PDB file of C-alpha atoms in Angstrom:
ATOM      1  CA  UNK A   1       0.000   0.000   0.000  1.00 45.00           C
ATOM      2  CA  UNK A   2       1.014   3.915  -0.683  1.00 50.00           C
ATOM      3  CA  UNK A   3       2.438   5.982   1.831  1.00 49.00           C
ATOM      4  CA  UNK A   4      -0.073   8.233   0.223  1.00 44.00           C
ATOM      5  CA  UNK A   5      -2.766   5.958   1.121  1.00 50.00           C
ATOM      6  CA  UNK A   6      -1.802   5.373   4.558  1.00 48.00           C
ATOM      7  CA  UNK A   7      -1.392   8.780   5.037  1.00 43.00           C
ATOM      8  CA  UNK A   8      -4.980  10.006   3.871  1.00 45.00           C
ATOM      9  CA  UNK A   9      -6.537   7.569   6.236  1.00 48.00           C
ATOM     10  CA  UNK A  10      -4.571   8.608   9.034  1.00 43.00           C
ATOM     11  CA  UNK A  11      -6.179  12.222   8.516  1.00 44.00           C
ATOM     12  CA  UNK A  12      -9.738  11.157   8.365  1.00 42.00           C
ATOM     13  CA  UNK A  13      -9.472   9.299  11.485  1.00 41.00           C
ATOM     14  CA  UNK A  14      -7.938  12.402  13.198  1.00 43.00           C
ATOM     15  CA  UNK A  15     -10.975  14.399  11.275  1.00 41.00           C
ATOM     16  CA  UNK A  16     -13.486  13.149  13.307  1.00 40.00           C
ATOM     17  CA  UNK A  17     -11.960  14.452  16.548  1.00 45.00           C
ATOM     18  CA  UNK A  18     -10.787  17.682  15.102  1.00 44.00           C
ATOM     19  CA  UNK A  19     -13.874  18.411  13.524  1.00 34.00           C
ATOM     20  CA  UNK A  20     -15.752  17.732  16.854  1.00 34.00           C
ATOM     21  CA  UNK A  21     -13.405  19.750  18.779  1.00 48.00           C
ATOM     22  CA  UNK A  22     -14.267  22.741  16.454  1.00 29.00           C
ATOM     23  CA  UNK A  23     -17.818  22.339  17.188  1.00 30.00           C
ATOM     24  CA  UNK A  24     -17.326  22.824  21.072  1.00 36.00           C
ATOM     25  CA  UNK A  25     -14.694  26.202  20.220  1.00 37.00           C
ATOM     26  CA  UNK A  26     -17.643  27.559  18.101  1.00 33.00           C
ATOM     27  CA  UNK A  27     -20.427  26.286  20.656  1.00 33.00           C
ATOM     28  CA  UNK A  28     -21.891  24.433  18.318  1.00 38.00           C
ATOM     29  CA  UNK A  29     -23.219  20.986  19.701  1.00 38.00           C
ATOM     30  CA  UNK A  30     -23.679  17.717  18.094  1.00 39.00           C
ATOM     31  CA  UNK A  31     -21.029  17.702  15.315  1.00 40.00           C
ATOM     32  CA  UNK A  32     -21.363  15.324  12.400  1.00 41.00           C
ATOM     33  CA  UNK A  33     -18.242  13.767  11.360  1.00 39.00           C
ATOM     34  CA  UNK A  34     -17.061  14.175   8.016  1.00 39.00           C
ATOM     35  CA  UNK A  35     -18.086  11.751   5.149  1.00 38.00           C
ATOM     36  CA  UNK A  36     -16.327   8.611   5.515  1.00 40.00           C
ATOM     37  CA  UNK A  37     -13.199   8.187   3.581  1.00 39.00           C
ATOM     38  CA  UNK A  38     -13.254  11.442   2.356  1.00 35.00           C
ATOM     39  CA  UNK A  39     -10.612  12.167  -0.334  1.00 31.00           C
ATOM     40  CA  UNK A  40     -10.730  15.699   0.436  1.00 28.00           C
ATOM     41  CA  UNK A  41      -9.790  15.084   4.138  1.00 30.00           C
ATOM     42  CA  UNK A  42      -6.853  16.600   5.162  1.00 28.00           C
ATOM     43  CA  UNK A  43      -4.179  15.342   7.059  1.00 31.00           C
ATOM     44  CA  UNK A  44      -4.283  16.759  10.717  1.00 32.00           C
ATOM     45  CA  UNK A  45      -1.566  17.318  13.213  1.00 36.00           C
ATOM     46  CA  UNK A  46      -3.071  16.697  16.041  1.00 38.00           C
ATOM     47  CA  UNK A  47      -6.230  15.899  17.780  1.00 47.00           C
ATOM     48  CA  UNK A  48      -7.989  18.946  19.517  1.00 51.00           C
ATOM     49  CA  UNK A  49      -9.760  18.345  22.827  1.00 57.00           C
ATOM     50  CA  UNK A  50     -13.292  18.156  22.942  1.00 61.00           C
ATOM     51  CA  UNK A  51     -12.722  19.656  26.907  1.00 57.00           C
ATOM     52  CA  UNK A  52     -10.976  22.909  25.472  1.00 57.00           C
ATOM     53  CA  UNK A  53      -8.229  22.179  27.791  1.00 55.00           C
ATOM     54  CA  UNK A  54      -4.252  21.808  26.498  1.00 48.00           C
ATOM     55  CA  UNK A  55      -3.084  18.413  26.015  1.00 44.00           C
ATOM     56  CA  UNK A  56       0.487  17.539  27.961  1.00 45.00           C
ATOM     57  CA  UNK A  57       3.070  17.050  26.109  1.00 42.00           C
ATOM     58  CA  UNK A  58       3.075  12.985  25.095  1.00 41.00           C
ATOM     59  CA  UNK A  59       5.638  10.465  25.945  1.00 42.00           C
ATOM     60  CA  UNK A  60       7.643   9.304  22.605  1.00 40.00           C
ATOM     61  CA  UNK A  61       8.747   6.387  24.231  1.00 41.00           C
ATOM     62  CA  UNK A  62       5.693   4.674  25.221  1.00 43.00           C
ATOM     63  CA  UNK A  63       3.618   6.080  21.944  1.00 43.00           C
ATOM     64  CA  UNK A  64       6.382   4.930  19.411  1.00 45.00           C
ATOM     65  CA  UNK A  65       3.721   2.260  18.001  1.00 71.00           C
ATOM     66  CA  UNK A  66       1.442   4.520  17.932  1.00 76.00           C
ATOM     67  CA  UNK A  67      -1.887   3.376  18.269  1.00 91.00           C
ATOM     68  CA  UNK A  68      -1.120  -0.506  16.907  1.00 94.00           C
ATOM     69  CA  UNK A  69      -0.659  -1.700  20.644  1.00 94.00           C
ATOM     70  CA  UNK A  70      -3.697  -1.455  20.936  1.00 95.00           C
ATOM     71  CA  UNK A  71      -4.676  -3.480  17.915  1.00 95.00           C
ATOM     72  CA  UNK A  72      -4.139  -8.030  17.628  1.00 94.00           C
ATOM     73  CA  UNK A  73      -4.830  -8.411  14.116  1.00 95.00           C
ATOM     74  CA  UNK A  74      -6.050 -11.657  14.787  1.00 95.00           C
ATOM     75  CA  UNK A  75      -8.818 -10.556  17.215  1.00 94.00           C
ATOM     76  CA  UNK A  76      -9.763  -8.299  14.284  1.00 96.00           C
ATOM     77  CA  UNK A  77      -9.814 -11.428  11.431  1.00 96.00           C
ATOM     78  CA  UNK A  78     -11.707 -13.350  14.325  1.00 95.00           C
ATOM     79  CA  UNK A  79     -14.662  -9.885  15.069  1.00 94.00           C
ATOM     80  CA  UNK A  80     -15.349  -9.531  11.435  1.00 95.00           C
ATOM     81  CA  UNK A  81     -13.903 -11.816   9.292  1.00 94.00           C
ATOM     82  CA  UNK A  82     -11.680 -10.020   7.791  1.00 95.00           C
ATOM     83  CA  UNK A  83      -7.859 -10.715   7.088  1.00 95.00           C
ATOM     84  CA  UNK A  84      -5.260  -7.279   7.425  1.00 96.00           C
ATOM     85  CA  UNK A  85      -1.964  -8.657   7.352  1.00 95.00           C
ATOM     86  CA  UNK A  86      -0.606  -5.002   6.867  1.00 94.00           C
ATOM     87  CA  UNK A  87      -0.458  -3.197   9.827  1.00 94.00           C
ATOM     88  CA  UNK A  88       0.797   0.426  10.020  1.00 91.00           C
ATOM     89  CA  UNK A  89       1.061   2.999  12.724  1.00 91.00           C
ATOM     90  CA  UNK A  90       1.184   6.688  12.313  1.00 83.00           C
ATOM     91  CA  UNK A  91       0.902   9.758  14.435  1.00 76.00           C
ATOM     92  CA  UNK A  92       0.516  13.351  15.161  1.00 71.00           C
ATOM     93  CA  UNK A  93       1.623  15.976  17.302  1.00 69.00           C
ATOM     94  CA  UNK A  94      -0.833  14.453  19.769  1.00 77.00           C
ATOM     95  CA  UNK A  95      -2.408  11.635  18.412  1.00 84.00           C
ATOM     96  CA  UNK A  96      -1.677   8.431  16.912  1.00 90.00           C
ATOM     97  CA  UNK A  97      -3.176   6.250  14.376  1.00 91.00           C
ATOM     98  CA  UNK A  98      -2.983   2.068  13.434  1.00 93.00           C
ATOM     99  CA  UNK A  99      -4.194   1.642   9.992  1.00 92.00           C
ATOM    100  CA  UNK A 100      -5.057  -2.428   9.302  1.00 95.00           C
ATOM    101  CA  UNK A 101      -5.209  -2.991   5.397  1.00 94.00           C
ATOM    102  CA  UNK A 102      -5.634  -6.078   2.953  1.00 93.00           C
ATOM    103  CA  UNK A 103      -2.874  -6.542   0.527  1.00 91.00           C
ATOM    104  CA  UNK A 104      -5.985  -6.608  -2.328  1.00 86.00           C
ATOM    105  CA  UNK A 105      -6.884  -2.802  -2.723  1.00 83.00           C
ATOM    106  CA  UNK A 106      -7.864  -0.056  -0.956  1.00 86.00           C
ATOM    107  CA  UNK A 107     -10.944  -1.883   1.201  1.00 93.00           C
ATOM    108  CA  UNK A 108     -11.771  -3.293   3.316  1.00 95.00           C
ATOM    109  CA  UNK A 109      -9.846  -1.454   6.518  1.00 95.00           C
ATOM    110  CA  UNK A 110      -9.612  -0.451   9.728  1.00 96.00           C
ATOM    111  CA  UNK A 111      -8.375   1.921  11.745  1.00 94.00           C
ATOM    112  CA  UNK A 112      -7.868   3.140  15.453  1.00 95.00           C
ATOM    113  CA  UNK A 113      -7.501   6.692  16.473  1.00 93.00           C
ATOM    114  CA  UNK A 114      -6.417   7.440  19.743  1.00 93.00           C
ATOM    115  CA  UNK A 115      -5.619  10.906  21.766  1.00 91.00           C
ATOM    116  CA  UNK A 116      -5.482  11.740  25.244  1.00 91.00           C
ATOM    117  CA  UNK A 117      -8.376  14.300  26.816  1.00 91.00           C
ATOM    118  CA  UNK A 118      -9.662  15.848  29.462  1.00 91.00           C
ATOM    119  CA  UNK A 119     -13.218  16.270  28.199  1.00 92.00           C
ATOM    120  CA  UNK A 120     -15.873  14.816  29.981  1.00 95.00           C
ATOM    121  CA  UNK A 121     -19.137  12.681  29.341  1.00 96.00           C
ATOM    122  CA  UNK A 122     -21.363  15.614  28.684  1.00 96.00           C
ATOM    123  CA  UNK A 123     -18.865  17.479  26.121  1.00 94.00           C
ATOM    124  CA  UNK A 124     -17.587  14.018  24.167  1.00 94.00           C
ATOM    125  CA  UNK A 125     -21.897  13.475  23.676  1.00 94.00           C
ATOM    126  CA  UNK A 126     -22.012  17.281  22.736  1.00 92.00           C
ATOM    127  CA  UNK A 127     -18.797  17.340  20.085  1.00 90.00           C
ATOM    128  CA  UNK A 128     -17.912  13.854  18.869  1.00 90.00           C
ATOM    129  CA  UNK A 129     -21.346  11.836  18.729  1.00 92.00           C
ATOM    130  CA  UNK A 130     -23.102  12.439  15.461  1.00 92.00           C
ATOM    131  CA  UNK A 131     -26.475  12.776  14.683  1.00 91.00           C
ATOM    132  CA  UNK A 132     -27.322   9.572  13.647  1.00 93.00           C
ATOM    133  CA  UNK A 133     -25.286   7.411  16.864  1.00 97.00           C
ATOM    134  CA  UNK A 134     -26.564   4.936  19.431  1.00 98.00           C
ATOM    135  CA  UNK A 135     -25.609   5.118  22.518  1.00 98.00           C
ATOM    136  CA  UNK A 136     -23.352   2.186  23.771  1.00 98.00           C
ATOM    137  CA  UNK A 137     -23.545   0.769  27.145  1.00 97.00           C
ATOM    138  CA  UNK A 138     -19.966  -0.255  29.227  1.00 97.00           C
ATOM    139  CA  UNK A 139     -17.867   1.137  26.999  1.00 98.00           C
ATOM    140  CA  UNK A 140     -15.569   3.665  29.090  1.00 98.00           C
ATOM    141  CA  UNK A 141     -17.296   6.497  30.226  1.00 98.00           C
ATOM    142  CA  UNK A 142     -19.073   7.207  27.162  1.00 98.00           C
ATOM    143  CA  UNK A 143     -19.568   5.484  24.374  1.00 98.00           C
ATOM    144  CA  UNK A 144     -21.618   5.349  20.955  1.00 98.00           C
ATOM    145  CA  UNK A 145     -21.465   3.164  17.735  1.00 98.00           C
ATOM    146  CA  UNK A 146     -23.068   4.113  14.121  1.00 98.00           C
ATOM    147  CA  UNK A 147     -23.212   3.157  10.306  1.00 98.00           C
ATOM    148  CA  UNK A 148     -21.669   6.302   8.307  1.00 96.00           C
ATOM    149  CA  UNK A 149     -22.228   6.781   4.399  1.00 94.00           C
ATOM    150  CA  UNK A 150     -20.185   4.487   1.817  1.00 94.00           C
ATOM    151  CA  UNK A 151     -17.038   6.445   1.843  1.00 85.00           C
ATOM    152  CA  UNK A 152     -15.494   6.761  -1.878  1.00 88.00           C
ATOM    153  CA  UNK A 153     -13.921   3.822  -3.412  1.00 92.00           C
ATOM    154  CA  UNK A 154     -15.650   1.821  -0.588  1.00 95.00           C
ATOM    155  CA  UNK A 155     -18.505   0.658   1.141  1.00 97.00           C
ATOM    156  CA  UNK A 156     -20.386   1.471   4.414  1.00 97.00           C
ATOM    157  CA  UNK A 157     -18.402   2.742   7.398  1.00 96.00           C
ATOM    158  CA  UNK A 158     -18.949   1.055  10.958  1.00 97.00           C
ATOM    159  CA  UNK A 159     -17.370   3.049  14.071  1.00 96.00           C
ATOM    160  CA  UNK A 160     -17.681   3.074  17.447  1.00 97.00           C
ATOM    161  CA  UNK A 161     -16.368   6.447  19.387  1.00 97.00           C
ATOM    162  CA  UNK A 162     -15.587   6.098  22.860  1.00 97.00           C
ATOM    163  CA  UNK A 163     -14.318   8.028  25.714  1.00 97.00           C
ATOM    164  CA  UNK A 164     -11.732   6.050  28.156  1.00 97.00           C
ATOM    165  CA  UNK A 165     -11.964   5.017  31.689  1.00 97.00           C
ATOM    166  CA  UNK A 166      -8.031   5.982  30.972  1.00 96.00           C
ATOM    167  CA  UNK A 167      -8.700   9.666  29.585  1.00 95.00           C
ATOM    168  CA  UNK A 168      -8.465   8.960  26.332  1.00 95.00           C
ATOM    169  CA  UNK A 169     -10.620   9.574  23.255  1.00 94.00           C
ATOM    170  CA  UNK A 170     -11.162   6.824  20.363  1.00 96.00           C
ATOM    171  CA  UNK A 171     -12.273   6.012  17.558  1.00 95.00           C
ATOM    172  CA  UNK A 172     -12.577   2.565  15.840  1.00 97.00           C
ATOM    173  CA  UNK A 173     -13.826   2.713  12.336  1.00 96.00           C
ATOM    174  CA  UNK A 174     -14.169  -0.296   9.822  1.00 97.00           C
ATOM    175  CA  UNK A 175     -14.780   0.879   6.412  1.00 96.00           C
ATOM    176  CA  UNK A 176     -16.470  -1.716   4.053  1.00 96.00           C
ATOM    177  CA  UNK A 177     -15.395  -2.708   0.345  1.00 95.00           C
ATOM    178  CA  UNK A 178     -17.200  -1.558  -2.562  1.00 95.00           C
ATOM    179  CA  UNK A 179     -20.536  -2.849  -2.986  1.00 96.00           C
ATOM    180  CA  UNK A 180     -21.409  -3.436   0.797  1.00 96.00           C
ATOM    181  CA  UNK A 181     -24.731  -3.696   1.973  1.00 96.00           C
ATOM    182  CA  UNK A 182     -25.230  -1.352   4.822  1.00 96.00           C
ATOM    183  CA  UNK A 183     -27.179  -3.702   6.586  1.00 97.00           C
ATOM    184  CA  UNK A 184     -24.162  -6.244   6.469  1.00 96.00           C
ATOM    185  CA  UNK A 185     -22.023  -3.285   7.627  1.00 97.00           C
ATOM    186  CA  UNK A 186     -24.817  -2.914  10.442  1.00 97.00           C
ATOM    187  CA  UNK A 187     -24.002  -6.644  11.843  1.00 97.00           C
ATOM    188  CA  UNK A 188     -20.461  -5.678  12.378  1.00 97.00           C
ATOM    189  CA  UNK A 189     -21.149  -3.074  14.713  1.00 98.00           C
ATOM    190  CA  UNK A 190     -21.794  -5.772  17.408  1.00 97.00           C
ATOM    191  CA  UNK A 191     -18.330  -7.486  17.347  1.00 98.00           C
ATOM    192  CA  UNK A 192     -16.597  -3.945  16.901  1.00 98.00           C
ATOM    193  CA  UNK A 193     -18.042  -2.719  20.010  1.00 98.00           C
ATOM    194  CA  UNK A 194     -16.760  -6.138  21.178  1.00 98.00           C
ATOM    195  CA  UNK A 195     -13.137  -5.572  19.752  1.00 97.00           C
ATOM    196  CA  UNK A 196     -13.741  -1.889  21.236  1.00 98.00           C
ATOM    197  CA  UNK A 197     -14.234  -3.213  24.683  1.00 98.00           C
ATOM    198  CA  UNK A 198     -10.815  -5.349  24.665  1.00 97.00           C
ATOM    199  CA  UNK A 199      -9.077  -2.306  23.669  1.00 97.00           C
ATOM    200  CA  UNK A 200     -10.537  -0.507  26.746  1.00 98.00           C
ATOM    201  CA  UNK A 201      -9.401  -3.007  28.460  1.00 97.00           C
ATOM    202  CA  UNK A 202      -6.141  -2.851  27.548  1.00 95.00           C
ATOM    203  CA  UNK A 203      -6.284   0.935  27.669  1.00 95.00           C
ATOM    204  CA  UNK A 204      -6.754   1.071  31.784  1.00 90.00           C
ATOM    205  CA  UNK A 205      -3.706  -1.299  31.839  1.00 83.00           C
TER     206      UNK A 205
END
């Protein structure tokens, strides 16, 4: 796969928290995340807080795989059936990104976006869940799960948005290959939120 390629879907996944931070700066509730897969998405530096509060400077040390520790490919194969033998982390200023890819195109992937926060409940449900998101029950301190638009080149997008037990915001998001049924895409939310759950785990050490 590209470095472009890899790249692109790094900055969508750090979209989604950027463009929810915005909404809180501009007191704007209940941002919608961009369009999934976006080609237009820009690459962003970091992820902004949804709390309006600075981030710490992160450790390099223990963020050097960025968000892949998070991540067993197999667990992944084993949730939805899907294969990603490539596996590549990336990051930001203050964020960091594991992109899971087939070695067959573009799609089917997955990635995990992760940033530390100090928002809270009430301003994560105000900036980062969409419109159109469920609610999801034991899943850090906030959680939600949702079925975004066919993003281009692709099919259906499942994610699941969560804020950590750990103080950390994340996003898991499985985008679909061409041709996807959204309903099929629908089915997958249940072992994601799964998946998401292990990670949490693994996130309050």
């Amino acid at each position: 796969m590209s470095r472009k390629r890899l790249r692109r879907l790094a900055g969508v996944s750090t979209l989604l928290l950027v463009l929810g931070a915005a909404a809180a700066c501009g007191g704007e509730g209940g941002g919608q995340p961009s369009s999934a897969g976006s080609s237009s998405a820009p690459g962003a530096e970091s992820f902004a807080d949804p709390s309006g509060e600075p981030e710490e400077e992160k450790d390099s040390d223990d963020e050097a795989t960025g968000a892949c520790e998070y991540l067993d490919p197999a667990k992944v194969a084993e949730a939805i059936g899907v294969e990603f033998p490539v596996v590549q982390p990336a990051e930001g200023k203050n964020a960091q990104v594991c992109v899971l890819q087939t070695t067959k195109g573009s799609y089917p992937d997955l990635t995990l976006a992760t940033a530390k926060t100090k928002a809270d409940p009430e301003s994560f449900k105000a900036t980062m869940m969409p419109d159109s998101a469920e609610e999801v029950g034991k899943l850090g301190k906030s959680a939600y799960q949702v079925v975004l638009k066919a993003a281009k080149g692709g099919g259906p997008v499942a994610e699941i948005g969560w804020l950590s037990e750990s103080d950390r915001l994340f996003t898991l998001r499985y985008t679909s290959a061409e041709g996807t049924k959204k309903d099929t895409v629908s089915k997958d939310l249940k072992p994601l939120v799964a998946l998401a759950k292990e990670i949490e785990k693994k996130a309050k050490g």
